[in-house]
């Protein structure tokens, strides 16, 4: 005996396909109700009609519509009106799914992160030109220490001599024309503006990463945590990476090159940005990167699978471990 | 409508070009040019040797499209199967995994009744199978991921009417290949389809229009 069901009806038939009993639902004028039923089905649960029939025929084997084991029978299939109600519900469900994707932190982080990378690249170019440009007219000026301040000062100055005064350097014999100075001054304005936009963008990455990847953010800082997450195409994938992959995430190019040409394998990808690594001597970086990557996989798993959120107490022992590695290897290894 | 080398479908959304294809009026009826460089189904229609006139479903048929993408091929399919205001009373269920694609498909479905976009994974029948109330006349799969042949075979077994038409667009590079080249991949898939009880009517190489792609036209 078989129990056939779909989203709006259920029927019991014997092996020969004779219908013994059936139940139909006619509430399909309500699209929300139809959506609920599609949800039930998608989660492999029974509709109320199927449940009622199962009570009456406990021996019947329940099979969803379309299952190959079902015998041929005159199942109570939906009318074309009911079918269009189903289509309507399907569209609504898809729309909800698309809307839900807009709330997906992985996708939001991806846009933020890529946008800030693009903006940072142009910032570096524009700011580099500003330094060179001002340097051409004011060769005495030194602003290695305060490159960011330069944009502000050059934007605020009314003229080159004004700027020379602020920077406390002497005026050159040959200065820019009025229009030329204006162009330089505009440039300085853009550099400052981009800097502000960049900061705003990074603030919002910090905010989002700290809630989406709280443990990883405590360990690596939210910006780096977000970068890794984007590189891995989302938190779910990030949490499933082995530590070795985490370590070289962001260095894929170098890694494939290593496989192809036998060049030395890359020791670190984005993780290299972490100050514990970048501020350590060259010869311990690989070792420290390995340690951090191993811990980062654990933190990412906590975030993905709802483990306890890390705090400073989880990070301190790792930092101590890094200190130890550094202390144990004060000299480059001799070959 | 096939005119020399170009293929045209009668536009179901007059004056509207879906993806930048050209429109043309012929005896008072507007047609859209089906660009074989942009659509694998279009490429297959151009390349098919024996089956050019059978590859497409009949107007009014029920179709299942797995991996509808942004709807390039789908729009022409809809012109053909449903037509303006769905005068043919066709039904196309279009599945795709990507919310970004669904956004476009939902937008498209507003002007194209008969088209039902579904956000779902082609491998997870339980999530959307209920949408396919009766077995379909025609099934096309074009998903860019590993295991395409397995996904196709189980979809055909579950959803295609006996004697229905099934089209599998296969991308060699999505498969894990053993380094023997794409011919070997295409041969292996053909064998796999036949072992699953499907009859290959024509195997269409899309080389030149869609490199590394092959389209299998099967029946069950
Ligand atoms: C090459 S595109 C399809 C292009 C479309 N058929 C056309 O010709 O206009 C492949 C699509 O398959 C989708 N896809 C990949 N894996 C999938 C899966 N398991 N289930 C459903 N869709 C999938 C992708 O989101 C992508 O949109």
Coordinates of C-alpha atoms and ligand atoms in Angstrom, one line a residue:
Chain A
X1 CA 0.0 0.0 0.0
X2 CA 1.3 3.4 -0.9
X3 CA 0.7 6.9 0.3
X4 CA 1.2 9.5 -2.4
X5 CA 1.3 13.2 -1.5
X6 CA 2.2 16.5 -2.9
X7 CA 1.8 20.0 -1.6
X8 CA -2.0 20.1 -1.7
X9 CA -3.3 16.5 -1.7
X10 CA -2.6 13.0 -0.5
X11 CA -4.0 9.7 -1.5
X12 CA -3.6 6.0 -0.6
X13 CA -3.5 3.4 -3.3
X14 CA -2.9 -0.4 -3.3
X15 CA 0.0 -1.9 -5.4
X16 CA -2.3 -2.1 -8.4
X17 CA -2.9 1.6 -8.3
X18 CA -6.5 1.6 -7.0
X19 CA -7.2 4.7 -5.0
X20 CA -8.5 3.7 -1.5
X21 CA -8.8 7.2 0.0
X22 CA -7.8 10.7 -0.6
X23 CA -7.6 14.1 1.0
X24 CA -7.4 17.5 -0.7
X25 CA -6.6 21.0 0.5
X26 CA -8.3 23.9 -1.1
X27 CA -6.7 26.8 0.7
X28 CA -4.3 27.5 -2.1
X29 CA -5.8 30.9 -2.9
X30 CA -3.5 32.2 -0.1
X31 CA 0.0 32.4 -1.5
X32 CA 1.6 32.6 2.0
X33 CA -0.1 29.3 2.9
X34 CA 1.2 27.7 -0.3
X35 CA 4.7 28.9 0.6
X36 CA 4.5 27.3 4.0
X37 CA 3.5 24.1 2.4
X38 CA 6.5 24.2 0.0
X39 CA 8.6 24.8 3.0
X40 CA 7.2 21.7 4.7
X41 CA 7.9 19.7 1.6
X42 CA 11.4 21.1 1.2
X43 CA 12.2 19.9 4.7
X44 CA 11.0 16.4 3.9
X45 CA 8.1 16.7 6.4
X46 CA 4.4 15.7 5.8
X47 CA 1.6 17.9 4.9
X48 CA -1.6 17.8 7.2
X49 CA -3.4 15.8 4.5
X50 CA -0.6 13.2 4.3
X51 CA -0.6 13.0 8.1
X52 CA -4.3 12.4 8.4
X53 CA -4.1 9.6 5.8
X54 CA -1.1 8.1 7.5
X55 CA -3.2 7.8 10.7
X56 CA -5.9 6.0 8.9
X57 CA -3.5 3.8 6.9
X58 CA -0.4 3.3 9.1
X59 CA 0.9 0.5 6.8
X60 CA 1.0 2.7 3.7
X61 CA 4.4 3.7 2.5
X62 CA 4.6 7.4 2.1
X63 CA 6.2 8.7 -1.1
X64 CA 6.4 12.2 -2.4
X65 CA 4.9 12.9 -5.8
X66 CA 7.3 11.9 -8.6
X67 CA 9.0 9.1 -6.7
X68 CA 9.9 6.3 -9.0
X69 CA 8.6 3.6 -6.6
X70 CA 5.0 4.7 -6.7
X71 CA 2.6 2.6 -8.8
X72 CA 0.7 4.3 -11.7
X73 CA -2.6 5.6 -10.3
X74 CA -5.1 8.3 -10.8
X75 CA -3.5 10.6 -8.2
X76 CA -5.4 13.8 -7.4
X77 CA -3.1 16.1 -9.3
X78 CA -3.6 19.8 -9.1
X79 CA -5.8 21.7 -11.5
X80 CA -4.3 24.3 -13.7
X81 CA -5.6 27.0 -11.3
X82 CA -3.9 25.3 -8.4
X83 CA -0.7 25.0 -10.5
X84 CA -0.7 28.8 -11.2
X85 CA -1.1 29.4 -7.4
X86 CA 2.0 27.1 -7.0
X87 CA 3.9 29.1 -9.6
X88 CA 3.0 32.3 -7.8
X89 CA 4.3 30.9 -4.5
X90 CA 7.5 29.7 -6.1
X91 CA 8.2 33.2 -7.4
X92 CA 7.5 34.7 -3.9
X93 CA 9.8 32.1 -2.3
X94 CA 12.6 32.9 -4.8
X95 CA 12.1 36.6 -4.2
X96 CA 12.5 36.0 -0.5
X97 CA 15.6 34.0 -1.1
X98 CA 17.1 36.8 -3.1
X99 CA 16.2 39.3 -0.5
X100 CA 17.8 37.1 2.2
X101 CA 21.0 37.1 0.2
X102 CA 21.1 40.9 0.5
X103 CA 21.3 40.3 4.3
X104 CA 24.0 37.8 3.8
X105 CA 27.1 39.2 5.6
X106 CA 29.4 37.2 3.4
X107 CA 28.2 39.1 0.3
X108 CA 28.2 42.4 2.1
X109 CA 31.7 41.9 3.3
X110 CA 32.8 40.9 -0.2
X111 CA 31.6 44.2 -1.7
X112 CA 33.0 46.3 1.1
X113 CA 36.3 44.5 1.0
X114 CA 36.7 44.6 -2.7
X115 CA 35.6 48.2 -2.9
X116 CA 38.1 49.3 -0.2
X117 CA 40.9 47.4 -2.0
X118 CA 40.1 49.3 -5.2
X119 CA 39.9 52.6 -3.4
X120 CA 43.1 51.9 -1.5
X121 CA 44.9 51.2 -4.7
X122 CA 43.9 54.5 -6.2
X123 CA 44.7 56.3 -2.9
X124 CA 48.2 55.0 -3.0
X125 CA 48.7 56.2 -6.6
X126 CA 47.1 59.6 -6.0
X127 CA 49.0 60.2 -2.8
X128 CA 52.3 59.1 -4.3
X129 CA 51.8 61.7 -7.0
X130 CA 51.0 64.4 -4.5
X131 CA 54.2 63.8 -2.6
X132 CA 56.3 63.9 -5.8
X133 CA 54.4 67.0 -7.0
X134 CA 54.9 69.0 -3.9
X135 CA 58.4 67.7 -3.7
X136 CA 59.2 69.2 -7.1
X137 CA 58.4 72.7 -6.0
X138 CA 59.5 72.4 -2.4
X139 CA 62.6 70.1 -2.6
X140 CA 63.5 70.8 1.0
X141 CA 60.2 69.5 2.4
X142 CA 60.4 66.1 4.2
X143 CA 57.2 64.3 4.8
X144 CA 58.0 60.7 5.2
X145 CA 56.7 60.9 8.7
X146 CA 53.4 62.6 7.9
X147 CA 52.4 61.8 4.4
X148 CA 48.7 61.9 5.4
X149 CA 49.2 65.3 6.9
X150 CA 50.6 66.6 3.7
X151 CA 47.3 66.2 1.8
X152 CA 45.5 68.2 4.5
X153 CA 48.1 70.9 4.6
X154 CA 48.3 71.2 0.8
X155 CA 44.5 71.3 0.6
X156 CA 44.2 74.0 3.2
X157 CA 47.0 76.2 1.8
X158 CA 45.9 79.2 -0.3
X159 CA 49.1 79.3 -2.3
X160 CA 52.5 77.6 -2.6
X161 CA 54.2 80.1 -0.3
X162 CA 51.4 79.5 2.2
X163 CA 52.2 75.8 2.1
X164 CA 56.0 76.5 2.3
X165 CA 55.4 78.4 5.4
X166 CA 53.3 75.7 7.0
X167 CA 55.9 73.1 6.1
X168 CA 58.6 75.5 7.3
X169 CA 60.7 75.3 4.1
X170 CA 61.9 78.0 1.7
X171 CA 60.2 79.0 -1.5
X172 CA 61.8 77.9 -4.8
X173 CA 62.7 80.5 -7.4
X174 CA 60.5 78.9 -10.0
X175 CA 56.9 78.3 -8.7
X176 CA 53.7 77.0 -10.4
X177 CA 51.4 79.4 -12.2
X178 CA 48.1 80.3 -10.5
X179 CA 46.2 77.7 -12.4
X180 CA 48.8 75.1 -11.9
X181 CA 48.7 75.6 -8.2
X182 CA 44.9 75.3 -8.3
X183 CA 45.3 72.0 -10.0
X184 CA 47.7 70.8 -7.3
X185 CA 45.5 72.1 -4.6
X186 CA 42.5 70.2 -6.1
X187 CA 44.6 67.1 -6.2
X188 CA 45.3 67.4 -2.6
X189 CA 41.6 67.8 -1.9
X190 CA 40.8 64.5 -3.7
X191 CA 43.6 62.7 -1.8
X192 CA 42.1 63.9 1.5
X193 CA 38.6 63.0 0.4
X194 CA 39.5 59.5 -0.7
X195 CA 41.3 59.0 2.6
X196 CA 38.1 59.9 4.5
X197 CA 36.0 57.6 2.3
X198 CA 38.5 54.8 2.8
X199 CA 38.3 55.2 6.6
X200 CA 34.6 55.2 6.6
X201 CA 34.6 52.0 4.5
X202 CA 37.1 50.3 6.8
X203 CA 35.0 51.3 9.8
X204 CA 32.0 49.6 8.4
X205 CA 34.1 46.5 7.5
X206 CA 35.3 46.4 11.2
X207 CA 31.8 46.7 12.4
X208 CA 30.4 43.9 10.1
X209 CA 33.4 41.6 10.6
X210 CA 33.3 41.9 14.4
X211 CA 29.8 40.6 14.4
X212 CA 30.1 38.1 11.6
X213 CA 33.6 36.8 12.6
X214 CA 33.9 37.8 16.2
X215 CA 36.5 35.2 17.3
X216 CA 38.6 35.5 14.2
X217 CA 38.5 39.3 14.5
X218 CA 39.8 39.2 18.0
X219 CA 42.7 37.1 16.9
X220 CA 43.6 38.8 13.6
X221 CA 41.9 42.1 13.7
X222 CA 38.6 42.6 11.8
X223 CA 40.1 43.8 8.6
X224 CA 42.3 40.8 8.1
X225 CA 39.5 38.5 9.3
X226 CA 37.3 40.0 6.6
X227 CA 39.9 39.6 3.9
X228 CA 40.4 36.0 4.6
X229 CA 36.7 35.4 4.7
X230 CA 36.2 37.1 1.3
X231 CA 39.2 35.2 -0.2
X232 CA 37.7 31.9 0.9
X233 CA 34.3 32.9 -0.6
X234 CA 32.4 33.0 2.6
X235 CA 32.6 32.0 6.2
X236 CA 31.2 28.5 5.7
X237 CA 34.1 27.7 3.4
X238 CA 36.6 29.5 5.5
X239 CA 35.7 27.4 8.5
X240 CA 36.3 24.2 6.5
X241 CA 39.8 25.1 5.3
X242 CA 42.8 23.2 6.7
X243 CA 45.4 25.3 8.4
X244 CA 47.8 24.9 5.6
X245 CA 45.4 26.5 3.2
X246 CA 44.5 29.2 5.6
X247 CA 48.2 30.1 5.8
X248 CA 48.6 30.7 2.1
X249 CA 45.1 32.1 1.4
X250 CA 45.7 35.1 -0.8
X251 CA 48.9 33.7 -2.2
X252 CA 47.2 31.3 -4.6
X253 CA 49.2 32.6 -7.6
X254 CA 52.5 32.0 -5.9
X255 CA 51.2 28.6 -4.8
X256 CA 50.3 27.4 -8.3
X257 CA 53.6 28.7 -9.5
X258 CA 55.2 26.6 -6.9
X259 CA 53.3 23.5 -8.2
X260 CA 54.1 24.2 -11.8
X261 CA 57.7 25.4 -11.7
X262 CA 58.9 24.1 -8.3
X263 CA 59.6 27.6 -7.1
X264 CA 59.8 27.8 -3.3
X265 CA 56.3 27.3 -1.8
X266 CA 54.8 30.5 -0.4
X267 CA 54.9 30.6 3.4
X268 CA 52.1 33.1 3.9
X269 CA 49.2 34.9 2.1
X270 CA 47.1 37.6 3.6
X271 CA 48.0 36.4 7.1
X272 CA 51.4 37.9 6.4
X273 CA 49.8 41.3 7.0
X274 CA 49.4 40.4 10.7
X275 CA 51.9 42.5 12.7
X276 CA 53.1 39.4 14.7
X277 CA 54.4 38.1 11.4
X278 CA 55.3 41.2 9.5
X279 CA 57.2 42.6 12.4
X280 CA 59.1 39.4 13.1
X281 CA 62.5 38.6 11.6
X282 CA 62.4 36.9 8.3
X283 CA 63.6 33.5 9.5
X284 CA 60.8 32.9 12.0
X285 CA 57.9 34.2 9.9
X286 CA 57.0 30.8 8.4
X287 CA 56.9 29.3 11.8
X288 CA 54.8 32.0 13.3
X289 CA 52.5 32.1 10.3
X290 CA 51.9 28.3 10.8
X291 CA 51.0 28.9 14.5
X292 CA 48.6 31.7 13.7
X293 CA 47.0 29.9 10.8
X294 CA 46.3 26.9 13.0
X295 CA 44.6 29.1 15.6
X296 CA 42.8 31.0 13.0
X297 CA 41.1 27.9 11.7
X298 CA 39.9 27.1 15.2
X299 CA 38.5 30.7 15.6
X300 CA 36.8 30.6 12.2
X301 CA 35.1 27.3 13.2
X302 CA 33.9 28.8 16.4
X303 CA 32.3 31.7 14.4
X304 CA 30.7 29.4 11.8
X305 CA 29.4 26.7 14.1
X306 CA 28.3 28.9 17.0
X307 CA 31.1 28.0 19.4
X308 CA 32.0 30.2 22.3
X309 CA 33.1 33.5 21.1
X310 CA 36.8 34.2 21.7
X311 CA 38.0 37.1 23.9
X312 CA 41.4 38.4 25.0
X313 CA 42.0 35.4 27.2
X314 CA 42.0 33.2 24.2
X315 CA 44.5 35.4 22.4
X316 CA 47.0 36.0 25.1
X317 CA 48.5 32.4 25.2
X318 CA 48.9 32.6 21.4
X319 CA 50.7 35.8 21.6
X320 CA 53.0 34.3 24.3
X321 CA 53.6 31.4 22.0
X322 CA 54.7 33.8 19.3
X323 CA 57.0 35.6 21.7
X324 CA 58.6 32.3 22.6
X325 CA 59.2 31.4 19.0
X326 CA 60.9 34.7 18.5
X327 CA 63.0 34.3 21.7
X328 CA 64.1 30.8 20.7
X329 CA 65.3 31.9 17.3
X330 CA 67.2 35.2 17.8
X331 CA 69.7 34.4 15.0
X332 CA 69.1 33.5 11.4
X333 CA 69.7 29.7 11.0
X334 CA 73.2 29.0 9.7
X335 CA 73.5 26.9 6.6
Chain B
X1 CA 12.5 30.7 -37.4
X2 CA 15.7 29.9 -39.2
X3 CA 16.8 32.3 -41.8
X4 CA 20.0 31.3 -43.6
X5 CA 22.6 31.0 -40.8
X6 CA 20.7 33.1 -38.2
X7 CA 18.0 31.9 -35.8
X8 CA 15.2 34.2 -34.7
X9 CA 12.4 33.8 -32.2
X10 CA 9.2 35.7 -32.1
X11 CA 9.6 38.3 -29.4
X12 CA 7.2 37.7 -26.4
X13 CA 8.0 41.1 -25.0
X14 CA 7.7 43.4 -28.1
X15 CA 10.2 46.2 -28.5
X16 CA 12.3 44.8 -25.7
X17 CA 15.8 43.4 -26.3
X18 CA 16.8 41.1 -23.5
X19 CA 20.6 41.1 -23.7
X20 CA 21.4 43.4 -26.5
X21 CA 20.4 41.1 -29.3
X22 CA 19.0 42.7 -32.5
X23 CA 15.3 43.0 -33.2
X24 CA 13.7 42.7 -36.6
X25 CA 10.3 43.0 -38.0
X26 CA 9.2 40.5 -40.6
X27 CA 5.6 40.7 -42.0
X28 CA 4.5 42.8 -39.1
X29 CA 5.9 40.4 -36.5
X30 CA 8.9 41.2 -34.3
X31 CA 11.7 38.7 -33.9
X32 CA 14.8 38.6 -31.7
X33 CA 18.1 37.3 -33.0
X34 CA 19.3 34.3 -31.1
X35 CA 23.1 34.9 -30.7
X36 CA 24.9 31.6 -30.8
X37 CA 28.0 33.2 -29.2
X38 CA 26.0 34.1 -26.1
X39 CA 23.8 31.1 -25.7
X40 CA 24.8 27.4 -25.6
X41 CA 21.4 26.3 -26.7
X42 CA 21.6 28.8 -29.6
X43 CA 25.1 27.4 -30.4
X44 CA 23.7 23.9 -30.4
X45 CA 20.9 24.9 -32.8
X46 CA 23.5 26.3 -35.1
X47 CA 25.8 23.3 -34.9
X48 CA 23.3 20.4 -34.8
X49 CA 23.6 18.4 -38.0
X50 CA 20.6 16.0 -37.9
X51 CA 18.5 17.4 -35.2
X52 CA 18.2 21.1 -35.7
X53 CA 14.4 21.0 -36.0
X54 CA 13.9 18.7 -33.0
X55 CA 16.1 20.1 -30.3
X56 CA 13.6 22.6 -29.1
X57 CA 10.4 21.7 -27.2
X58 CA 7.0 22.2 -28.8
X59 CA 5.1 25.4 -28.0
X60 CA 2.9 24.8 -25.0
X61 CA 5.2 22.1 -23.5
X62 CA 6.3 22.0 -19.9
X63 CA 10.1 22.5 -19.5
X64 CA 12.6 22.2 -16.8
X65 CA 15.8 24.3 -17.1
X66 CA 18.6 23.6 -14.6
X67 CA 21.2 26.4 -14.3
X68 CA 19.3 29.2 -16.0
X69 CA 22.0 31.8 -15.3
X70 CA 21.0 35.3 -16.3
X71 CA 18.3 34.0 -18.7
X72 CA 19.9 34.5 -22.1
X73 CA 19.0 31.2 -23.6
X74 CA 15.9 31.0 -21.4
X75 CA 14.4 34.2 -22.9
X76 CA 14.4 32.6 -26.4
X77 CA 13.1 29.4 -25.0
X78 CA 10.3 31.4 -23.5
X79 CA 9.5 33.1 -26.8
X80 CA 9.2 29.7 -28.3
X81 CA 7.4 27.7 -25.7
X82 CA 5.1 30.4 -24.1
X83 CA 5.1 33.5 -26.4
X84 CA 3.5 36.8 -25.6
X85 CA 1.2 36.7 -22.6
X86 CA 1.8 32.9 -22.7
X87 CA -0.6 32.4 -25.5
X88 CA 0.8 28.9 -26.0
X89 CA 0.1 28.0 -22.4
X90 CA 3.6 26.7 -21.8
X91 CA 5.4 26.4 -18.5
X92 CA 9.1 26.7 -17.9
X93 CA 10.6 26.0 -14.5
X94 CA 14.0 27.7 -14.3
X95 CA 16.3 26.7 -11.4
X96 CA 19.5 28.5 -10.5
X97 CA 21.6 28.5 -7.4
X98 CA 22.8 32.0 -7.5
X99 CA 20.7 34.8 -5.9
X100 CA 22.4 37.2 -8.3
X101 CA 21.0 35.3 -11.3
X102 CA 17.6 34.9 -9.7
X103 CA 17.3 38.6 -9.3
X104 CA 17.5 38.9 -13.1
X105 CA 15.2 35.9 -13.7
X106 CA 12.5 37.2 -11.3
X107 CA 12.6 40.5 -13.1
X108 CA 12.3 38.7 -16.4
X109 CA 9.4 36.6 -15.2
X110 CA 7.3 39.6 -14.6
X111 CA 7.1 40.3 -18.3
X112 CA 7.1 36.7 -19.3
X113 CA 4.2 34.7 -17.9
X114 CA 4.7 31.0 -17.9
X115 CA 8.2 31.4 -16.6
X116 CA 8.7 30.2 -13.0
X117 CA 12.1 31.1 -11.6
X118 CA 13.2 29.0 -8.6
X119 CA 16.2 29.6 -6.3
X120 CA 17.5 26.2 -5.7
X121 CA 20.3 23.6 -6.1
X122 CA 19.9 21.3 -9.1
X123 CA 21.1 18.5 -7.0
X124 CA 18.5 18.9 -4.2
X125 CA 15.3 17.7 -5.8
X126 CA 13.4 17.6 -2.5
X127 CA 13.6 21.4 -2.2
X128 CA 12.0 22.3 -5.5
X129 CA 10.8 18.9 -7.1
X130 CA 7.3 19.7 -5.9
X131 CA 7.2 22.5 -8.5
X132 CA 7.3 19.9 -11.2
X133 CA 3.8 18.6 -10.8
X134 CA 3.9 16.4 -13.9
X135 CA 6.9 15.0 -15.7
X136 CA 8.2 17.5 -18.2
X137 CA 8.5 17.2 -22.0
X138 CA 11.9 18.8 -22.2
X139 CA 14.8 19.2 -19.8
X140 CA 17.9 21.2 -20.3
X141 CA 20.8 21.3 -17.9
X142 CA 23.7 23.8 -18.0
X143 CA 25.3 24.0 -14.6
X144 CA 28.9 24.9 -14.3
X145 CA 30.1 22.5 -11.7
X146 CA 31.7 19.1 -11.2
X147 CA 29.6 15.9 -11.5
X148 CA 27.3 17.4 -14.2
X149 CA 26.5 14.0 -15.8
X150 CA 25.4 12.5 -12.5
X151 CA 23.2 15.5 -11.8
X152 CA 21.7 15.2 -15.2
X153 CA 21.0 11.5 -15.0
X154 CA 19.2 11.7 -11.8
X155 CA 17.1 14.7 -13.0
X156 CA 16.2 12.8 -16.2
X157 CA 15.1 9.8 -14.2
X158 CA 13.0 11.8 -11.8
X159 CA 11.5 14.5 -14.0
X160 CA 11.5 13.7 -17.7
X161 CA 8.5 12.0 -19.4
X162 CA 9.3 8.7 -21.1
X163 CA 10.1 9.7 -24.7
X164 CA 10.9 13.2 -23.6
X165 CA 13.9 15.3 -24.8
X166 CA 16.9 15.9 -22.5
X167 CA 19.7 18.3 -23.3
X168 CA 23.0 18.3 -21.3
X169 CA 25.4 21.0 -21.9
X170 CA 28.7 19.8 -20.6
X171 CA 31.8 21.9 -19.9
X172 CA 34.9 19.8 -20.0
X173 CA 36.8 22.1 -17.6
X174 CA 34.2 21.7 -14.8
X175 CA 34.9 18.0 -14.6
X176 CA 37.9 16.5 -12.9
X177 CA 39.7 15.2 -15.8
X178 CA 42.6 12.8 -15.9
X179 CA 44.7 14.9 -18.3
X180 CA 43.6 13.0 -21.4
X181 CA 42.0 16.0 -22.9
X182 CA 38.4 17.0 -23.5
X183 CA 37.7 14.3 -26.1
X184 CA 38.2 11.7 -23.5
X185 CA 36.0 13.5 -21.1
X186 CA 33.2 13.8 -23.7
X187 CA 33.5 10.1 -24.6
X188 CA 33.4 9.1 -20.9
X189 CA 30.3 11.1 -20.3
X190 CA 28.6 9.6 -23.4
X191 CA 29.3 6.2 -22.1
X192 CA 28.0 7.1 -18.7
X193 CA 24.7 8.4 -20.2
X194 CA 24.2 5.3 -22.2
X195 CA 24.9 3.1 -19.2
X196 CA 22.2 5.0 -17.3
X197 CA 19.7 3.8 -20.0
X198 CA 19.5 7.0 -22.0
X199 CA 19.7 7.1 -25.8
X200 CA 22.0 9.7 -27.3
X201 CA 20.3 11.1 -30.3
X202 CA 23.1 13.5 -31.2
X203 CA 26.2 14.7 -29.6
X204 CA 26.9 18.3 -30.7
X205 CA 30.3 19.8 -30.4
X206 CA 30.1 23.5 -29.7
X207 CA 33.8 24.2 -30.4
X208 CA 34.3 27.6 -31.9
X209 CA 31.1 29.0 -30.4
X210 CA 31.6 27.8 -26.8
X211 CA 35.0 26.2 -26.4
X212 CA 35.4 23.1 -24.2
X213 CA 31.6 22.6 -24.5
X214 CA 29.6 19.7 -25.9
X215 CA 25.8 19.3 -25.9
X216 CA 24.2 15.9 -25.6
X217 CA 20.7 15.5 -26.9
X218 CA 19.2 12.4 -25.4
X219 CA 15.9 10.7 -25.0
X220 CA 14.8 8.2 -22.4
Ligands
LIG1 C1 26.9 28.8 -17.6 S1 25.7 29.4 -16.5 C2 24.2 29.1 -17.4 C3 24.0 30.0 -18.6 C4 22.6 29.8 -19.2 N1 22.2 28.4 -19.3 C5 22.5 30.4 -20.6 O1 22.9 29.8 -21.6 O2 21.9 31.5 -20.7 C6 25.7 28.2 -15.3 C7 24.8 28.5 -14.1 O3 24.7 27.3 -13.3 C8 24.4 27.7 -12.0 N2 24.7 26.6 -11.1 C9 25.9 26.0 -10.8 N3 25.7 25.0 -10.0 C10 24.4 24.8 -9.8 C11 23.6 23.9 -9.1 N4 24.1 22.9 -8.4 N5 22.2 24.1 -9.1 C12 21.7 25.1 -9.8 N6 22.4 26.0 -10.5 C13 23.7 25.9 -10.5 C14 25.3 28.9 -11.8 O4 24.7 29.8 -10.8 C15 25.2 29.6 -13.2 O5 24.3 30.6 -13.2

